Coordinates of C-alpha atoms and ligand atoms in Angstrom, one line a residue:
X1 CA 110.0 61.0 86.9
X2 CA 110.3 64.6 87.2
X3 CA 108.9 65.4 91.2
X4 CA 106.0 67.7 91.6
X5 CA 106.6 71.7 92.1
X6 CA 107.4 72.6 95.6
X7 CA 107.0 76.0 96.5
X8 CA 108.9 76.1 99.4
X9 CA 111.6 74.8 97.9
X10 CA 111.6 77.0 95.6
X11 CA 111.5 80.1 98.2
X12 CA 114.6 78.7 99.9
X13 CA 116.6 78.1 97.1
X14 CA 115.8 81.9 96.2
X15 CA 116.4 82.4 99.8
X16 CA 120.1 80.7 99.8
X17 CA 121.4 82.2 96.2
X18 CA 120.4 85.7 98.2
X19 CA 122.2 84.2 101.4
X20 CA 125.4 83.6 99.5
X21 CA 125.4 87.0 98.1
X22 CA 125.0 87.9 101.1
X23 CA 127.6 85.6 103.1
X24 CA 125.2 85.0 105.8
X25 CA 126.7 83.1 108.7
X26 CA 125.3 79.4 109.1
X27 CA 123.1 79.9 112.3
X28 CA 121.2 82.8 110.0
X29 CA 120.6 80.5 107.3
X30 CA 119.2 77.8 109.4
X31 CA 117.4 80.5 111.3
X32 CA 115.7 82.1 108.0
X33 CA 115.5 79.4 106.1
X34 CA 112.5 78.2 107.9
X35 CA 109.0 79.6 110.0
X36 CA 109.8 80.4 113.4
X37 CA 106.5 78.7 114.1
X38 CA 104.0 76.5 112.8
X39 CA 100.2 75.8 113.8
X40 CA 98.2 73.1 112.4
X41 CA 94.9 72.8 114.0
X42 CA 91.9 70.9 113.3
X43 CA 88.6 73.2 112.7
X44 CA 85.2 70.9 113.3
X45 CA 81.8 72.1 112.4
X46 CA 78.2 71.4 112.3
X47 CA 77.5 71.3 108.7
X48 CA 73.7 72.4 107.5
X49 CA 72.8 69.1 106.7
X50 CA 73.5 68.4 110.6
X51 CA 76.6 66.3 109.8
X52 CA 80.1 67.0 111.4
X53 CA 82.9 67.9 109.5
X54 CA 86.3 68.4 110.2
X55 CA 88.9 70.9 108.2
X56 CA 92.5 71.3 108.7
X57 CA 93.5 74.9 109.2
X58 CA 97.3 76.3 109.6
X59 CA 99.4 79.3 110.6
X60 CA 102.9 80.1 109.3
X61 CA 104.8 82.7 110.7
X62 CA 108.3 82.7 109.0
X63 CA 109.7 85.5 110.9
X64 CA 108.6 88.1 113.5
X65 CA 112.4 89.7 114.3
X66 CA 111.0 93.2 112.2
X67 CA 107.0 93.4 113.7
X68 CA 104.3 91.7 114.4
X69 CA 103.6 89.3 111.3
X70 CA 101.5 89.6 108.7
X71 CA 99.9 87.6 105.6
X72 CA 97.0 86.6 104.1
X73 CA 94.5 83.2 105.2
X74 CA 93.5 81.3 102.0
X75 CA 90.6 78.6 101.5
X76 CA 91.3 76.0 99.1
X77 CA 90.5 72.6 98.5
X78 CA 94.3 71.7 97.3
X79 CA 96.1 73.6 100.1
X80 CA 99.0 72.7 101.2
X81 CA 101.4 73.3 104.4
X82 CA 104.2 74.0 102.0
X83 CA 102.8 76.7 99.9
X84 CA 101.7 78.2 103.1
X85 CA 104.9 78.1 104.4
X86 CA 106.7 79.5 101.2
X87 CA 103.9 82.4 100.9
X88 CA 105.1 83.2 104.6
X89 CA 108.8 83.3 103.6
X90 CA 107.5 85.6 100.9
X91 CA 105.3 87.9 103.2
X92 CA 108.6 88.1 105.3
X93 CA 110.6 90.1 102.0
X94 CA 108.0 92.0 100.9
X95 CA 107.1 93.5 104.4
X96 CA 110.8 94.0 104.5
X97 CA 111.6 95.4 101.1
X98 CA 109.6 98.2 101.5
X99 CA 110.5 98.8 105.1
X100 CA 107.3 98.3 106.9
X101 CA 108.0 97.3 110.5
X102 CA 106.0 93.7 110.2
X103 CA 107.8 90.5 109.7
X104 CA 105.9 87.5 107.3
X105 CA 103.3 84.9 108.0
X106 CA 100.6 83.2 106.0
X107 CA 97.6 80.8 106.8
X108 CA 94.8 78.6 105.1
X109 CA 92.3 76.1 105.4
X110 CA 91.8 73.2 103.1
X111 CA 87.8 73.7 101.9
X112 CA 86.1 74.8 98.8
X113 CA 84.1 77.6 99.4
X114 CA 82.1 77.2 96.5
X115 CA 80.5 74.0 98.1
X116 CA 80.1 75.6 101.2
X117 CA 76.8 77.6 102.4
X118 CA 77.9 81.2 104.3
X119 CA 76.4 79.8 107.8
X120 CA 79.5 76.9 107.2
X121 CA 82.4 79.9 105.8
X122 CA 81.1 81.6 108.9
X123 CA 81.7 78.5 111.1
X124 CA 84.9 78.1 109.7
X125 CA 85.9 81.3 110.0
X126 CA 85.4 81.8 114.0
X127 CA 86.8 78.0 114.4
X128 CA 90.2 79.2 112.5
X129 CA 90.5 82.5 115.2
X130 CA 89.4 79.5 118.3
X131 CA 92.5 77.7 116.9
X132 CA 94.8 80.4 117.1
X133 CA 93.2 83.0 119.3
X134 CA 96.2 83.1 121.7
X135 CA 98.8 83.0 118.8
X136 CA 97.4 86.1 116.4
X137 CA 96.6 89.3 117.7
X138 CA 97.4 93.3 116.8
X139 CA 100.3 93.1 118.3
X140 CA 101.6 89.6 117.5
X141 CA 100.3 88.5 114.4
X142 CA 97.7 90.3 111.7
X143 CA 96.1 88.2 108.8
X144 CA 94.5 89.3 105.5
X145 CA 92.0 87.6 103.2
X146 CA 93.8 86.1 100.0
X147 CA 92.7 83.3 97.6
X148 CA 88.7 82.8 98.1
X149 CA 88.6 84.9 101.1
X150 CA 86.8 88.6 101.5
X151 CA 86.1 91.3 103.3
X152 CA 83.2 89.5 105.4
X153 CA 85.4 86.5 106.3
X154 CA 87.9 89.0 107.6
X155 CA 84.7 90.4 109.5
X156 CA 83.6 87.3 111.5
X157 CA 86.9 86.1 112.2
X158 CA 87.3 89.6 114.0
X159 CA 84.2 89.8 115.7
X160 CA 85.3 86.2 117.3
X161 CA 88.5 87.7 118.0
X162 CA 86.9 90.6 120.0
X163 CA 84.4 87.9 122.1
X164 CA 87.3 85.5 122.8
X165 CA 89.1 88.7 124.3
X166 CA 86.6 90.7 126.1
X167 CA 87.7 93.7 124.3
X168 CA 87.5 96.2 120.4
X169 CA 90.9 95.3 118.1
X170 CA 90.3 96.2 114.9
X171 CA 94.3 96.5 114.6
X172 CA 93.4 92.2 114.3
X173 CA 93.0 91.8 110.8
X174 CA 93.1 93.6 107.6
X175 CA 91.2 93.5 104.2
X176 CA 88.0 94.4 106.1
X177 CA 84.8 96.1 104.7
X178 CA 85.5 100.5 104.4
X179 CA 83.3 101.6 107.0
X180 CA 84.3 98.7 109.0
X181 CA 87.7 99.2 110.2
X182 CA 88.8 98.9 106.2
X183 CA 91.4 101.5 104.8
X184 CA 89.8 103.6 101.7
X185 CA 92.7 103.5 98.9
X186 CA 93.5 99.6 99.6
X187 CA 91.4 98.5 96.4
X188 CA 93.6 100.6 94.3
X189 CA 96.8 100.0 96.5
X190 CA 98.0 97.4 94.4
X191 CA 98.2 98.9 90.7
X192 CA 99.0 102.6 91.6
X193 CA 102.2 100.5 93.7
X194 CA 102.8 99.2 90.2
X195 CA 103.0 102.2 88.9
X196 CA 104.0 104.5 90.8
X197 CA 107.3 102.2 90.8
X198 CA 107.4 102.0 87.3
X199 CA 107.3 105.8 87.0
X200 CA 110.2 106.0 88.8
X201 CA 112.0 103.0 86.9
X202 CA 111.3 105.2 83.5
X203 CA 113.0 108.3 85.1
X204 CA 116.2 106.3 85.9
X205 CA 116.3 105.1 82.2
X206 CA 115.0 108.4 80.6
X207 CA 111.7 107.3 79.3
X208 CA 109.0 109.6 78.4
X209 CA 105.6 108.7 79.3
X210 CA 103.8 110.3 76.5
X211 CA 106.4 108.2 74.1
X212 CA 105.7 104.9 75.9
X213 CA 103.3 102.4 75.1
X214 CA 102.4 99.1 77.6
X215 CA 100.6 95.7 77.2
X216 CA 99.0 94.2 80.2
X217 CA 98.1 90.9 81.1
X218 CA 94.7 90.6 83.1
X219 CA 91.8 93.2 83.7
X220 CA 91.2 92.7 87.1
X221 CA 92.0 94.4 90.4
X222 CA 95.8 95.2 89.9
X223 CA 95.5 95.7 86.2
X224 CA 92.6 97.8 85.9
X225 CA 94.3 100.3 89.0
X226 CA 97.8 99.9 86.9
X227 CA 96.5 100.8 83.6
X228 CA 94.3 103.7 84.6
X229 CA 97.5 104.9 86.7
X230 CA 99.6 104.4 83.8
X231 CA 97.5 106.4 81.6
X232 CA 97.0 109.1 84.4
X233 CA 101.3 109.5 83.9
X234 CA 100.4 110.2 80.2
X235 CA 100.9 106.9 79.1
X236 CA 99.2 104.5 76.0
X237 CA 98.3 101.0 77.0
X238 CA 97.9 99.2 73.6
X239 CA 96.0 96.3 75.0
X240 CA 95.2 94.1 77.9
X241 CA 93.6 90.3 78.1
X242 CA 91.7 88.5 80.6
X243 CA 89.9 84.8 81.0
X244 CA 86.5 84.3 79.1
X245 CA 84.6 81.7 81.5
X246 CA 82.4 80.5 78.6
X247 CA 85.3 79.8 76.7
X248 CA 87.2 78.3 79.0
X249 CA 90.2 80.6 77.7
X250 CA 91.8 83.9 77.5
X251 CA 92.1 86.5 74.8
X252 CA 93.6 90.0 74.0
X253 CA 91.6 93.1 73.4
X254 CA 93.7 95.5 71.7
X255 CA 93.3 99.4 70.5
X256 CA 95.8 100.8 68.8
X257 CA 94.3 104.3 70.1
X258 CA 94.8 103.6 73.4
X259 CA 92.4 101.0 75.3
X260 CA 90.1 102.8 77.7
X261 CA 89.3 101.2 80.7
X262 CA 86.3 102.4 81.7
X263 CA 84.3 101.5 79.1
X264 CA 85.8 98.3 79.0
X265 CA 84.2 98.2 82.5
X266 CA 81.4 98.7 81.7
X267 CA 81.1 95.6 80.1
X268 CA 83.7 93.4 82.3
X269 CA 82.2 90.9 84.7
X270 CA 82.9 90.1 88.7
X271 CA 85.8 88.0 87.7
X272 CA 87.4 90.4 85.1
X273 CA 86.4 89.0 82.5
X274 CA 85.5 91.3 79.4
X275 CA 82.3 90.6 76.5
X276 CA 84.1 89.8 73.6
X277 CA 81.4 90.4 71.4
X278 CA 80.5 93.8 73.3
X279 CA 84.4 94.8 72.6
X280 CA 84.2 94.3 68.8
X281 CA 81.6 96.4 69.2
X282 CA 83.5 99.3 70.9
X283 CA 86.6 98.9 67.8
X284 CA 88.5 96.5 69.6
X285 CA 90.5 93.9 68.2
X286 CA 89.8 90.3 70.0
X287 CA 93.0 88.3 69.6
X288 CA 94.2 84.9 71.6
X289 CA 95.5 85.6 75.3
X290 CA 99.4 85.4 74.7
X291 CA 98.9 88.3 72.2
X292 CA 99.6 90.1 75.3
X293 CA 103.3 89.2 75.4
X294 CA 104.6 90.1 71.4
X295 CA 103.0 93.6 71.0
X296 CA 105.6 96.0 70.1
X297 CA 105.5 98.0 73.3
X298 CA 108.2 99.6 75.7
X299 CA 106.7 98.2 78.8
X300 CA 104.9 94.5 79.7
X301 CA 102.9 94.6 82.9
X302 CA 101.6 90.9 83.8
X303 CA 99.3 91.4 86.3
X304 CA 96.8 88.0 85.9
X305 CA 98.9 85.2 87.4
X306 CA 102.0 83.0 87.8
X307 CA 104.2 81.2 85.2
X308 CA 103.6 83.8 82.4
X309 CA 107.2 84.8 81.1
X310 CA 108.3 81.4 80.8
X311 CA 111.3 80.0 78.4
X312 CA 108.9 79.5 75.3
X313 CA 107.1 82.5 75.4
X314 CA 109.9 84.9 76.2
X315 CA 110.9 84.5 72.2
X316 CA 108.1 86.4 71.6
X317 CA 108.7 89.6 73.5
X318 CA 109.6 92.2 71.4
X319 CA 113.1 94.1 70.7
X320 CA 111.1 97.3 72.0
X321 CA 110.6 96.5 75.5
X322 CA 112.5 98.0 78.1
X323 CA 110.9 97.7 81.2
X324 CA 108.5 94.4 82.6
X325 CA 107.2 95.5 85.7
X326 CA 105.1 92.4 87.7
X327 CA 102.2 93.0 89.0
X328 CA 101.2 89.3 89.2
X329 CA 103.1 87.3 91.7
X330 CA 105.6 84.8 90.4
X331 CA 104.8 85.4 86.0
X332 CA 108.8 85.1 85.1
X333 CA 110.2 81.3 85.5
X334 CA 114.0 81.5 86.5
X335 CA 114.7 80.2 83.1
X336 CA 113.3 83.5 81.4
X337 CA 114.2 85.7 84.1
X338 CA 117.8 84.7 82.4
X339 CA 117.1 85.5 79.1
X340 CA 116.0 88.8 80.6
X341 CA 118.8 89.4 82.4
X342 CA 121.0 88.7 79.2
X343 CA 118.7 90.8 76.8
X344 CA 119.2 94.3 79.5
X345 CA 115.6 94.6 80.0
X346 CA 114.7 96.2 83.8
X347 CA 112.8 94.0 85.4
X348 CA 110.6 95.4 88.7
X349 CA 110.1 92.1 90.5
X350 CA 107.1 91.3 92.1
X351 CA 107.2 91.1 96.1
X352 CA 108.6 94.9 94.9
X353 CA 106.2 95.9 92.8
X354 CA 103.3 94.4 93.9
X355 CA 104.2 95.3 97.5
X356 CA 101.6 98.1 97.5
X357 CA 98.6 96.1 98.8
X358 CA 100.5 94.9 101.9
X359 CA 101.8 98.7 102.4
X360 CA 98.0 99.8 102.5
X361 CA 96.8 96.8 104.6
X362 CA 99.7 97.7 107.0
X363 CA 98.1 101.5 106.8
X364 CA 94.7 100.0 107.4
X365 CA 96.4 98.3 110.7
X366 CA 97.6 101.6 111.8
X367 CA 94.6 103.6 111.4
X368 CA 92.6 101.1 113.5
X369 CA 95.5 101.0 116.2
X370 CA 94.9 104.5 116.7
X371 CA 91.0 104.5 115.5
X372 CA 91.3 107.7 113.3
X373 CA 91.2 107.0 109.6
X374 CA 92.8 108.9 106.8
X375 CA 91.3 110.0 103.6
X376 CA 91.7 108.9 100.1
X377 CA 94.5 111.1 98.9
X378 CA 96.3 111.0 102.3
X379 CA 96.5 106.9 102.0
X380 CA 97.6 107.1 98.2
X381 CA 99.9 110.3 99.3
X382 CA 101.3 107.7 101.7
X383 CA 101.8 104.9 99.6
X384 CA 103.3 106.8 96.9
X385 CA 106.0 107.8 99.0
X386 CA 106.8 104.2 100.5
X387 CA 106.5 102.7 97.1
X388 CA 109.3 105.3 95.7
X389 CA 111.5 105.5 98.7
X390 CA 111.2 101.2 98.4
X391 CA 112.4 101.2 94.3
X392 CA 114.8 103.6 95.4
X393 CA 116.6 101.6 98.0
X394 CA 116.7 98.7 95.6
X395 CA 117.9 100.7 92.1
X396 CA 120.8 102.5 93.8
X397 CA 121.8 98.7 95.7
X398 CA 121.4 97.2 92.0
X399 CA 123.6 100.3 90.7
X400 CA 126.4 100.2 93.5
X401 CA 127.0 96.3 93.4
X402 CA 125.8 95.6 89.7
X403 CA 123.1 93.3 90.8
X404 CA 119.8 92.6 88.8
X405 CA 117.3 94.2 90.2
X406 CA 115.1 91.0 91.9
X407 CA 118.5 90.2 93.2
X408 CA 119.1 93.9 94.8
X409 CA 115.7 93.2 95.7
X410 CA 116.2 90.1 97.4
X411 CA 119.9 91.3 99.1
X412 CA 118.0 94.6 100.9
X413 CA 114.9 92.4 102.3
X414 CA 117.0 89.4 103.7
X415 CA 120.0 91.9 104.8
X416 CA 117.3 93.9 107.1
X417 CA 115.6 90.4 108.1
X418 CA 119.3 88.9 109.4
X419 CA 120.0 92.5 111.1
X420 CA 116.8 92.9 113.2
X421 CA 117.6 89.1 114.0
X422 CA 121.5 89.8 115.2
X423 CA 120.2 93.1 117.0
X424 CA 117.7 91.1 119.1
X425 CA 120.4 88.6 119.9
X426 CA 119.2 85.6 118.0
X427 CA 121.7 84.4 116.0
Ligands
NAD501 P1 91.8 89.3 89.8 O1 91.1 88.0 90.0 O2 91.1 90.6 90.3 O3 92.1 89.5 88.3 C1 92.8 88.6 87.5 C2 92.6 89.0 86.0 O4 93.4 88.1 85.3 C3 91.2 88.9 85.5 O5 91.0 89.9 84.6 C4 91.2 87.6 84.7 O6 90.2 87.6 83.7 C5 92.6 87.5 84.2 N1 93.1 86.2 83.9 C6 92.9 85.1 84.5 N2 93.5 84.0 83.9 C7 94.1 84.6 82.8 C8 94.8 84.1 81.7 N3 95.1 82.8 81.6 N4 95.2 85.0 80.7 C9 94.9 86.3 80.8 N5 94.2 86.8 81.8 C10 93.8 86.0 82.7 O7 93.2 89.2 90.5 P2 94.2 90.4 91.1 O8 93.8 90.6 92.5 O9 94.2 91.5 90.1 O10 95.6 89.6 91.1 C11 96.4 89.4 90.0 C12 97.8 89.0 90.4 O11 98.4 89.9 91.3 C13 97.9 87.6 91.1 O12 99.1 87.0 90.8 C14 97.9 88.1 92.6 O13 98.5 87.1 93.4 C15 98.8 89.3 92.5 N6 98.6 90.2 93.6 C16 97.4 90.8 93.9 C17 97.3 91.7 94.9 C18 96.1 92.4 95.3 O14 96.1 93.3 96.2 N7 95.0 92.1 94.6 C19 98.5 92.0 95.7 C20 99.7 91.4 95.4 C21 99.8 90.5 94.3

């Protein structure tokens, strides 16, 4: 029987193909292939109904040796402690990769917030800081809302911060409401990061823009910011797809003008999901979801969610494409990311270029350290040069040593984690 996906073992055998690369000493491997520290806490509440429930809340934190950690707190009835603790080993090479001075942690509780009223989200909420309260902190440990959590969870869990502590640190937590300690620019952080590290992957291999034509999986928050950036470098995106709820699947709305995302938009619900019948309307071609993946294009952007390259569908990518830049985390399976490898194509990985929301939430940590917030252009201005400096680093490593580039990727992140770790006096 074949056993059931772990994702941390998955993250550490990434983490040991990069530590033999690297020829890390044993102590360093034993040190980094596992969270420095691990809270598992029991969150009760008063339910409406008057009843008592009990959740099971955790903290990860993989590594601190670079900065205070950061990484997001998830609700979700199937969590478990090891994808928590592989998405901490994660947060630890992306924070790392593009040289922010944070290490990686990650936390959850298991609930549904879809069968849970906002009085009970609140209770969990402040019962997950009580937990933790001593362990988290500006200076020690920041989260960030990820699957099923939002800006207003982020909110009570910092106002309960602040009681427990007597004192104002908005530094706490990230992802919060703009007006309310939140960065402006974070909502498009993650797909201008895309781009603006796919711009500079199309200089290296002398591709014009205005000659270049993308496909993109997903029309939500990363792919509607990486297709309007795209288009903003003179670029044509031929088509992107996203999930129809009614139809319990997903299809492909293609133009061969050029797809134009603001009127798709405008008739695109909460969840990024687009009419169908409203984009006939508007001369678009409604085609099955994979269509995504053959389109004669030079560049593939999946940016909707895990497992998407994969061994099958990788026979349908076409001679034409150059560049696949991941906006999703996690779309190519090892066993594709071969076939890419073989077939030359320059791959962008994900915890690189996807990196730019944790670069922005890191800038929203800043600005509330100091309490003086940037503007707009200034964040993106910012970002921009982190997200360049960050593909940089990792082309010219790829160049030097003839690495792919998720390896080059993978060498820089874990090289700087072991170092800060030696220079402390760890291992
Ligand atoms: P989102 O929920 O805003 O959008 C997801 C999009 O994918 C929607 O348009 C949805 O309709 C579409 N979709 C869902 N299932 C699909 C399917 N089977 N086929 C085609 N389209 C489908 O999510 P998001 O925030 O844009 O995140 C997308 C990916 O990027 C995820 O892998 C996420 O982990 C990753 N990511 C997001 C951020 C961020 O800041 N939002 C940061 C780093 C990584």
């Amino acid at each position: 029987m074949k056993s059931a996906f772990n994702p941390f073992e998955m993250a550490q055998a990434q983490f040991d193909k990069c530590a033999d690369i690297l020829e890390l000493d044993a102590a360093t491997r034993e040190l980094l292939r596992f969270p420095l520290r691990e809270y598992h806490f029991a969150i009760p509440v008063r339910m409406d109904d008057g009843s008592f429930r009990v959740f099971r809340g955790f903290r990860v934190q993989h590594n601190d040796a670079r900065g205070p950690s950061k990484g997001g707190i998830r609700f979700h009835p199937q969590e478990t402690v090891d994808t928590v603790r592989a998405l901490s080993m994660w947060m630890t090479w992306k924070c790392s990769v593009v040289d922010i001075p944070l290490g990686g942690a990650k936390g959850g509780v298991i609930c549904d917030p879809h069968n849970l009223s906002l009085r009970e989200q609140e209770q969990i909420c402040r019962g997950w800081v009580r937990q933790v309260a001593k362990n988290v902190g500006p200076t020690l440990d920041v989260p960030a809302p990820d699957v099923m959590t939002n800006p207003q969870h982020m909110l009570w869990m910092l106002d309960e911060f602040e009681v427990i502590h007597g004192s104002k640190n908005p530094g706490f937590i990230t992802g919060k409401p703009v007006g309310m300690g939140g960065s402006l620019g974070r909502t498009e952080a993650t797909g201008y990061g895309v781009i603006f590290t796919l711009r500079e992957a199309m200089k290296v291999l002398g591709m014009d823009p205005a000659k270049s034509l993308a496909s993109v999986q997903g029309f939500g928050n990363v792919s509607q910011y990486a297709i309007r950036g795209f288009l903003a470098l003179g670029g044509k995106v031929v088509g992107c797809s996203s999930w129809d709820q009614a139809d319990q699947t997903s299809y492909y709305f293609r133009k061969a003008t050029g797809i134009d995302p603001d009127e798709l938009i405008s008739i695109t619900d909460r969840f990024g999901g687009i009419n169908k019948e409203k984009a006939k309307g508007l001369g678009y071609e409604v085609l099955p979801g994979d269509a995504w993946i053959e389109q004669d294009v030079d560049i593939l952007i999946p940016a909707a969610l895990e497992n998407q390259i994969t061994g099958e569908t990788i026979k349908k990518v076409s001679m034409r494409v150059r560049v696949v830049a991941e906006g999703a985390n996690g779309p190519t399976t090892p066993d594709a990311d071969a076939e890419l490898k073989s077939r030359g194509i320059f791959v962008i990985p994900d915890f690189l270029a996807n990196a730019g929301g944790v670069t922005c939430s890191y800038f929203e940590q800043v600005q509330c350290n100091m309490n003086y917030f940037w503007t707009q252009p200034e964040v993106l201005q910012r970002l921009d040069e982190k997200m360049t400096s960050a593909f940089k680093s990792v082309y010219e490593l790829a160049q030097n040593r003839n690495l792919y580039m998720r390896d080059a990727a993978y060498v820089i992140s874990v090289s700087r984690v072991a170092k800060a770790c030696h220079d402390r006096g760890w291992v």
